[in-house]
Short mmCIF file of C-alpha atoms in Angstrom, two decimals:
data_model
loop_
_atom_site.label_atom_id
_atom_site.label_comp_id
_atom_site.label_asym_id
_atom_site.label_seq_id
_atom_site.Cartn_x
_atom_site.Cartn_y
_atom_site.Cartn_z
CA UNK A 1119 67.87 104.01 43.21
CA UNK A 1120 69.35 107.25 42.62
CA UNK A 1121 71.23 108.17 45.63
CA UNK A 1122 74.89 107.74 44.95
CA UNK A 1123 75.23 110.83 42.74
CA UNK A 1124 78.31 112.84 43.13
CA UNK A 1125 78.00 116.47 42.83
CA UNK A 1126 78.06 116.95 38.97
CA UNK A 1127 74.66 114.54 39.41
CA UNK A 1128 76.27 111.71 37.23
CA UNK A 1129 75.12 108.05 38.38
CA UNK A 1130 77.72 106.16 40.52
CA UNK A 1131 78.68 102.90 37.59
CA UNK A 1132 80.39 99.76 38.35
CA UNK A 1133 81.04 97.80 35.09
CA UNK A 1134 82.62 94.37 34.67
CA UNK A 1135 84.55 92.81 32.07
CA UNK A 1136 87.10 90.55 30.98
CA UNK A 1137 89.67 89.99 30.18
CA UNK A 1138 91.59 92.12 32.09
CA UNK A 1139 95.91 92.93 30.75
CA UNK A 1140 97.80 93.55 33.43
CA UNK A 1141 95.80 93.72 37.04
CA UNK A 1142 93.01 90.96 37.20
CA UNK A 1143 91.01 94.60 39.29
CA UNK A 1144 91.03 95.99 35.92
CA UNK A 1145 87.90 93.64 35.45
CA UNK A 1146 85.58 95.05 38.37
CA UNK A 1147 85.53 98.99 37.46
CA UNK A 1148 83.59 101.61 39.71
CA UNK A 1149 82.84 104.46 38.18
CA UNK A 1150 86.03 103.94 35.09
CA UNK A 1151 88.92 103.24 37.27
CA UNK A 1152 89.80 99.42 38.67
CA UNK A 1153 88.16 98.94 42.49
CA UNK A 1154 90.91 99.89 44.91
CA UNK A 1155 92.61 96.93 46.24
CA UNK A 1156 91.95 97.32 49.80
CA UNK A 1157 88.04 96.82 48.57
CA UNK A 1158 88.62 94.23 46.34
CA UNK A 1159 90.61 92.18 48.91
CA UNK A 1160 88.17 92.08 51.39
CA UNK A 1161 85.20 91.14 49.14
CA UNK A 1162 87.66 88.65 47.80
CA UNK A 1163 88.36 86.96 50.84
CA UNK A 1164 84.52 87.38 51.75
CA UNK A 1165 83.15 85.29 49.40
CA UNK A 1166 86.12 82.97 49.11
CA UNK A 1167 85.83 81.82 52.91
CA UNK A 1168 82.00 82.04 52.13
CA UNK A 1169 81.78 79.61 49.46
CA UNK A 1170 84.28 77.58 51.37
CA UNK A 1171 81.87 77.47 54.34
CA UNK A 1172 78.85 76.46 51.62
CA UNK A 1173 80.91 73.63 50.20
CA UNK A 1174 81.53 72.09 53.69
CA UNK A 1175 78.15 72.59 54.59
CA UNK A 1176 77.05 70.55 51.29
CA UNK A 1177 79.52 68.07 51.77
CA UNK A 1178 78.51 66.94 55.49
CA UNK A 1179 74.64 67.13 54.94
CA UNK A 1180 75.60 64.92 51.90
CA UNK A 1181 77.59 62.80 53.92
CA UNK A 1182 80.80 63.19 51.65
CA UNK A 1183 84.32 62.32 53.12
CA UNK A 1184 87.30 64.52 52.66
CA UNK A 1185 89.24 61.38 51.12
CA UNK A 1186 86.47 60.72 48.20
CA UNK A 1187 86.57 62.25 44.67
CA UNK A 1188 84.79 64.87 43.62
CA UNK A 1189 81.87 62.92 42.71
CA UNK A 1190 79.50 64.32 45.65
CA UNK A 1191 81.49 67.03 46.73
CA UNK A 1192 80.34 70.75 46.08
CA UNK A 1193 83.18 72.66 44.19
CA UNK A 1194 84.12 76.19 44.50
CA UNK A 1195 82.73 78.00 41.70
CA UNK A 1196 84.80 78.42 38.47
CA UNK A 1197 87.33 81.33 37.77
CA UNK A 1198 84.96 83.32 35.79
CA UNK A 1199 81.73 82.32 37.84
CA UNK A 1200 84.20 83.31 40.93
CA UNK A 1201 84.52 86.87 39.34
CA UNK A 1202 81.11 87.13 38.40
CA UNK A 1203 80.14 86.68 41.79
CA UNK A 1204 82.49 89.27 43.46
CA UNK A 1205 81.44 91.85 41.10
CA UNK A 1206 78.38 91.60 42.06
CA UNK A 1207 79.18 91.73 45.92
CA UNK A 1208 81.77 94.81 45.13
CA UNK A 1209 78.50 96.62 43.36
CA UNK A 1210 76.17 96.34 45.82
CA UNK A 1211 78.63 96.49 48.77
CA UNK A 1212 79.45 99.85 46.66
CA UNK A 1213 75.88 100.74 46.60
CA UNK A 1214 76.47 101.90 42.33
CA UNK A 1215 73.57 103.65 40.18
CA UNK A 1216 73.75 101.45 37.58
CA UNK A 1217 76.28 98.02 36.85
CA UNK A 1218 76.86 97.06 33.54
CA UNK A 1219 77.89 93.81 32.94
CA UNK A 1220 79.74 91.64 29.57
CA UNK A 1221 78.74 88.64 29.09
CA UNK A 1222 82.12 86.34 29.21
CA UNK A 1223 81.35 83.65 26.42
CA UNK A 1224 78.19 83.33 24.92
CA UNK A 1225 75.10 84.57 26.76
CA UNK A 1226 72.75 81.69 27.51
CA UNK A 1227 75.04 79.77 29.64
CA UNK A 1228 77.54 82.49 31.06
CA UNK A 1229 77.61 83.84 34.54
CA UNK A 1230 76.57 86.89 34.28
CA UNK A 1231 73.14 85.24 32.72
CA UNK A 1232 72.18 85.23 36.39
CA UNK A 1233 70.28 88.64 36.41
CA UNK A 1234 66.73 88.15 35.79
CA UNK A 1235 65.69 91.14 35.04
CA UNK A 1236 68.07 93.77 33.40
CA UNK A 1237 66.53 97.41 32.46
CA UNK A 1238 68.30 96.37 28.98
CA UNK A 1239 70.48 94.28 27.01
CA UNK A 1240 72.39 94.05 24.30
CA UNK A 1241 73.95 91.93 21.45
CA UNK A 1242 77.22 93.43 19.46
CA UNK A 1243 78.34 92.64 16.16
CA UNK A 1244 79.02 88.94 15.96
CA UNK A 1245 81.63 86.92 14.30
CA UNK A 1246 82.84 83.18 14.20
CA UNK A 1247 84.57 83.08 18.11
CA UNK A 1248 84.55 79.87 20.48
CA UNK A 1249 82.58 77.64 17.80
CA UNK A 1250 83.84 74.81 20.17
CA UNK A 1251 81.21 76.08 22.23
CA UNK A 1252 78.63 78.16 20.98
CA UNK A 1253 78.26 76.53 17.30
CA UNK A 1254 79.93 76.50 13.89
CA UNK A 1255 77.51 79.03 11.75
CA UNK A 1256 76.34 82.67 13.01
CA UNK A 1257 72.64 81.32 13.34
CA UNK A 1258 73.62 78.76 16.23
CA UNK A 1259 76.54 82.01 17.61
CA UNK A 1260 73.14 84.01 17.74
CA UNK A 1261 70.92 81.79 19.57
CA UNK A 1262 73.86 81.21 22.10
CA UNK A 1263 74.27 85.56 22.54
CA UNK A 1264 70.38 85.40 22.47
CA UNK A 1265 70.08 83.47 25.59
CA UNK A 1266 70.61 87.55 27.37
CA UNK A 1267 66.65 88.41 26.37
CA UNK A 1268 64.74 88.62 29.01
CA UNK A 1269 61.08 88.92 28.61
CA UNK A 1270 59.54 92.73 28.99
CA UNK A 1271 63.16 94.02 29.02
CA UNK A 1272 64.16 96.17 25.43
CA UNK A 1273 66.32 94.33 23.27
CA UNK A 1274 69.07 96.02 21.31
CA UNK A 1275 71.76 94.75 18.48
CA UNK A 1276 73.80 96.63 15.60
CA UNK A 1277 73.63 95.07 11.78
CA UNK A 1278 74.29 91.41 11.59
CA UNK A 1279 74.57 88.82 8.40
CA UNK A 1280 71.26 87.78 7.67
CA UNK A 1281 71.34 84.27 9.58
CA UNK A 1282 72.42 85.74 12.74
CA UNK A 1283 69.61 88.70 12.96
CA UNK A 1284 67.56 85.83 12.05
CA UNK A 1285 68.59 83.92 15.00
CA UNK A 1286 68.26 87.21 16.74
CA UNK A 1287 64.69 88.17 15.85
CA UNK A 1288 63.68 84.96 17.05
CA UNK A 1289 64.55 85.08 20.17
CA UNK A 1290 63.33 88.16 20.88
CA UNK A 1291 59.76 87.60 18.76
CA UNK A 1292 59.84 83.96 21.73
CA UNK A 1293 59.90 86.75 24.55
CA UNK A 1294 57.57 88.95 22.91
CA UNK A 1295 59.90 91.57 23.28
CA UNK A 1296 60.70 94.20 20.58
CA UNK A 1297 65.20 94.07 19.03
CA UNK A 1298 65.80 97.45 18.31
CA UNK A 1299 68.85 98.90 15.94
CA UNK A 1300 70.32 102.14 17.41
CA UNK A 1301 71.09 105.03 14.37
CA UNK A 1302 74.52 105.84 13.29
CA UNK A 1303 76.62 108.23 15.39
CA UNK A 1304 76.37 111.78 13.48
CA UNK A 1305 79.82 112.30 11.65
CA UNK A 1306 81.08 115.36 13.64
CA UNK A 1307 80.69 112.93 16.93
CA UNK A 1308 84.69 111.60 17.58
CA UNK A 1309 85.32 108.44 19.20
CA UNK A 1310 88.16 107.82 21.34
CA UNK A 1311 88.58 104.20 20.27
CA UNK A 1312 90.08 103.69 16.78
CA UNK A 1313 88.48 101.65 14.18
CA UNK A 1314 85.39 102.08 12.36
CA UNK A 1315 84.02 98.89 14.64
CA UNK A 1316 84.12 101.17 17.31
CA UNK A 1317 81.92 103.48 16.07
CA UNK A 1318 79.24 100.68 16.11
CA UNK A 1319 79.90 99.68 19.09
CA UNK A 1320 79.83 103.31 20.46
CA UNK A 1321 76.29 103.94 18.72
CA UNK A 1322 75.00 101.02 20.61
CA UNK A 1323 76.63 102.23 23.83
CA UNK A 1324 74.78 105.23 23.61
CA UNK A 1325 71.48 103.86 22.96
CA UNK A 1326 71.83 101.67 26.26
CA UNK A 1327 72.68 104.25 28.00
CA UNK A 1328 69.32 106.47 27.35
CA UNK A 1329 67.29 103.24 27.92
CA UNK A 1330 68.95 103.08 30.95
CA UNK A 1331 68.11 106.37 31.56
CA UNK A 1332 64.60 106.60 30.73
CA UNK A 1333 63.95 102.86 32.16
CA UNK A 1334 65.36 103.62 35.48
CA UNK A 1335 63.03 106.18 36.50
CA UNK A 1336 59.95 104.40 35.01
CA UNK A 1337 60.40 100.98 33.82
CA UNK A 1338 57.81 99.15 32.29
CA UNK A 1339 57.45 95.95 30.55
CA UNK A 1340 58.06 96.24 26.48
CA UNK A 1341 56.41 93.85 23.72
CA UNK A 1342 56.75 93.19 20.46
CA UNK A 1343 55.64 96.02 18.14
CA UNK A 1344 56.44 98.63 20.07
CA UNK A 1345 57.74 101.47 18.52
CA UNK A 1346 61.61 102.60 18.83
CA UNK A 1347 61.81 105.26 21.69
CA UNK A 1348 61.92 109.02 20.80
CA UNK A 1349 65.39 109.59 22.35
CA UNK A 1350 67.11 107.36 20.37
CA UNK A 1351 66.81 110.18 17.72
CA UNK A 1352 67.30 112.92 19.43
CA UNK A 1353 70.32 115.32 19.19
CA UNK A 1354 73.60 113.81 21.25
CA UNK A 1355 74.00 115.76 24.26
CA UNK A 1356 77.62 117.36 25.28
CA UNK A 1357 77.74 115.32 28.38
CA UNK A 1358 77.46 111.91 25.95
CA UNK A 1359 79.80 113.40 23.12
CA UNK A 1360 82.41 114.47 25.52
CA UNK A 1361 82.27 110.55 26.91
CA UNK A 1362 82.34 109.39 23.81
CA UNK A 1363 85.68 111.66 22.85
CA UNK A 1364 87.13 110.69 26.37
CA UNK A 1365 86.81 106.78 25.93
CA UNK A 1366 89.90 104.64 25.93
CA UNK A 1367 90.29 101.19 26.39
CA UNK A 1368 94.00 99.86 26.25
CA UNK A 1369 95.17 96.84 24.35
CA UNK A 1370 92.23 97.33 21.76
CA UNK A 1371 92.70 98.30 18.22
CA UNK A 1372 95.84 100.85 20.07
CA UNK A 1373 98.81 101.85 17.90
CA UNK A 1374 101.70 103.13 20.42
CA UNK A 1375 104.97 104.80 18.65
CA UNK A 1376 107.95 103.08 21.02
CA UNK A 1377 109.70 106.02 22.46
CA UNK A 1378 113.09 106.53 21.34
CA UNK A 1379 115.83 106.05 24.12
CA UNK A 1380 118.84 108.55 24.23
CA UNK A 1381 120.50 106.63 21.62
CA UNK A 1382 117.96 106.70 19.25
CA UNK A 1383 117.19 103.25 19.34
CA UNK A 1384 113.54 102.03 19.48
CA UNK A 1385 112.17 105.21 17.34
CA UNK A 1386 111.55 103.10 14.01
CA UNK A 1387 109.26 101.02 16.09
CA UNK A 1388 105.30 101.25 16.22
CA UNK A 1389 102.99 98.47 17.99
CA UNK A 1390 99.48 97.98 16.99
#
């Protein structure tokens, strides 16, 4: 659907993420900037009362009492699950374009794994995080991520070490589904985020976003073997370098200069 377009014809977004720095709204964007309260309160409340209202409704058709422990009894979901949940009421109270969604830990077992059927997904360069949970070499971390693939929905990741594409590859040849590697960003295309990571991260951005492009107004089911898209090698458009320029994203790889007070004090300091 394609009928939330404001008049310089750009989609309507909503985008979640975590964790969030200072306002927990920072998490449920629409289109860049943190839902307004007013909204978020009300879906807030919404689905609290609502799952509330689910939970007693388990509890007496399972005959549990108020005084017993939470063996029977139907719990309200999770923080994260919680947040999962209202972003996806905000988005399609919202009525947005297109919602992107980060997956909080993992892939195969997080929230957001609920969608069944994304137009595209995505794996970024992995590293050795919450091995507690999601396994102590890259190969098991990859399987874990890989648990996003869905079958007959384009698969996309930047350069991994070899056991982790492996891992990768796999999962995606199970689906039948092809894993696609996005080209480098041209040199003369400048990144708002520092860091050469970013750059990666940025090439992969904008390969999602012309899948979701081209998938949205025709999307049909991929397979194994077939061939990268065209657009992936076509020339960056303004619209997508001036995005690109324009991105920030506080609290990651950001150097601030602390800004002197009248005294002088505080202009020696930098924080990264």
């Amino acid at each position: 659907k394609m009928n939330n377009k404001n008049k310089n014809n750009t989609p309507k977004t909503g985008l979640f993420t975590s964790p969030h720095l200072v306002d927990v709204r920072e998490r449920i964007r629409i289109n860049g900037a943190p839902v307004a309260e007013d909204i978020f309160l009300q879906h807030f409340w919404e689905l609290f009362h609502a799952c509330e209202r689910l939970a007693d409704e388990h509890d007496k058709s399972n005959d549990v009492s108020s005084s017993s422990s939470s063996g029977g009894a139907l719990p309200m979901p999770a923080y994260f699950r919680f947040m999962t949940l209202l972003a996806l009421k905000i988005f399609d109270a919202e009525n947005v374009d297109v919602a992107i969604f980060e997956v909080g830990l993992g892939g195969r077992l997080d929230a957001t794994n609920v969608l069944p059927k994304p137009l595209v997904t995505a794996v970024t360069p992995l590293g050795y995080d919450h091995m507690e949970l999601l396994g102590h070499t890259l190969g098991a971390i990859a399987r874990e991520k890989a648990g996003i693939f869905k079958k007959g929905v384009p698969a996309f990741t930047v350069h991994q070490e070899d056991d982790a594409m492996e891992s990768l590859r796999a999962r995606a040849a199970e689906l039948d589904i092809p894993l696609y590697m996005p080209p480098s960003l041209p040199d003369d295309i400048v990144v708002g985020l520092a860091g050469q990571h970013q750059r990666v991260n940025a090439a992969l951005a904008v390969a999602l976003c012309l899948t979701w492009e081209a998938r949205n107004k025709h999307a049909e089911d991929v397979k194994a073997g077939d061939e990268a898209p065209s657009y992936l090698n076509e020339p960056i458009t303004p619209e997508y370098r001036e995005g690109l320029q324009a991105a920030r994203w506080p609290g990651r790889a950001q150097v601030e200069d602390d800004e002197p007070d009248p005294t002088g004090v505080g202009s020696d300091l930098t924080f990264y």
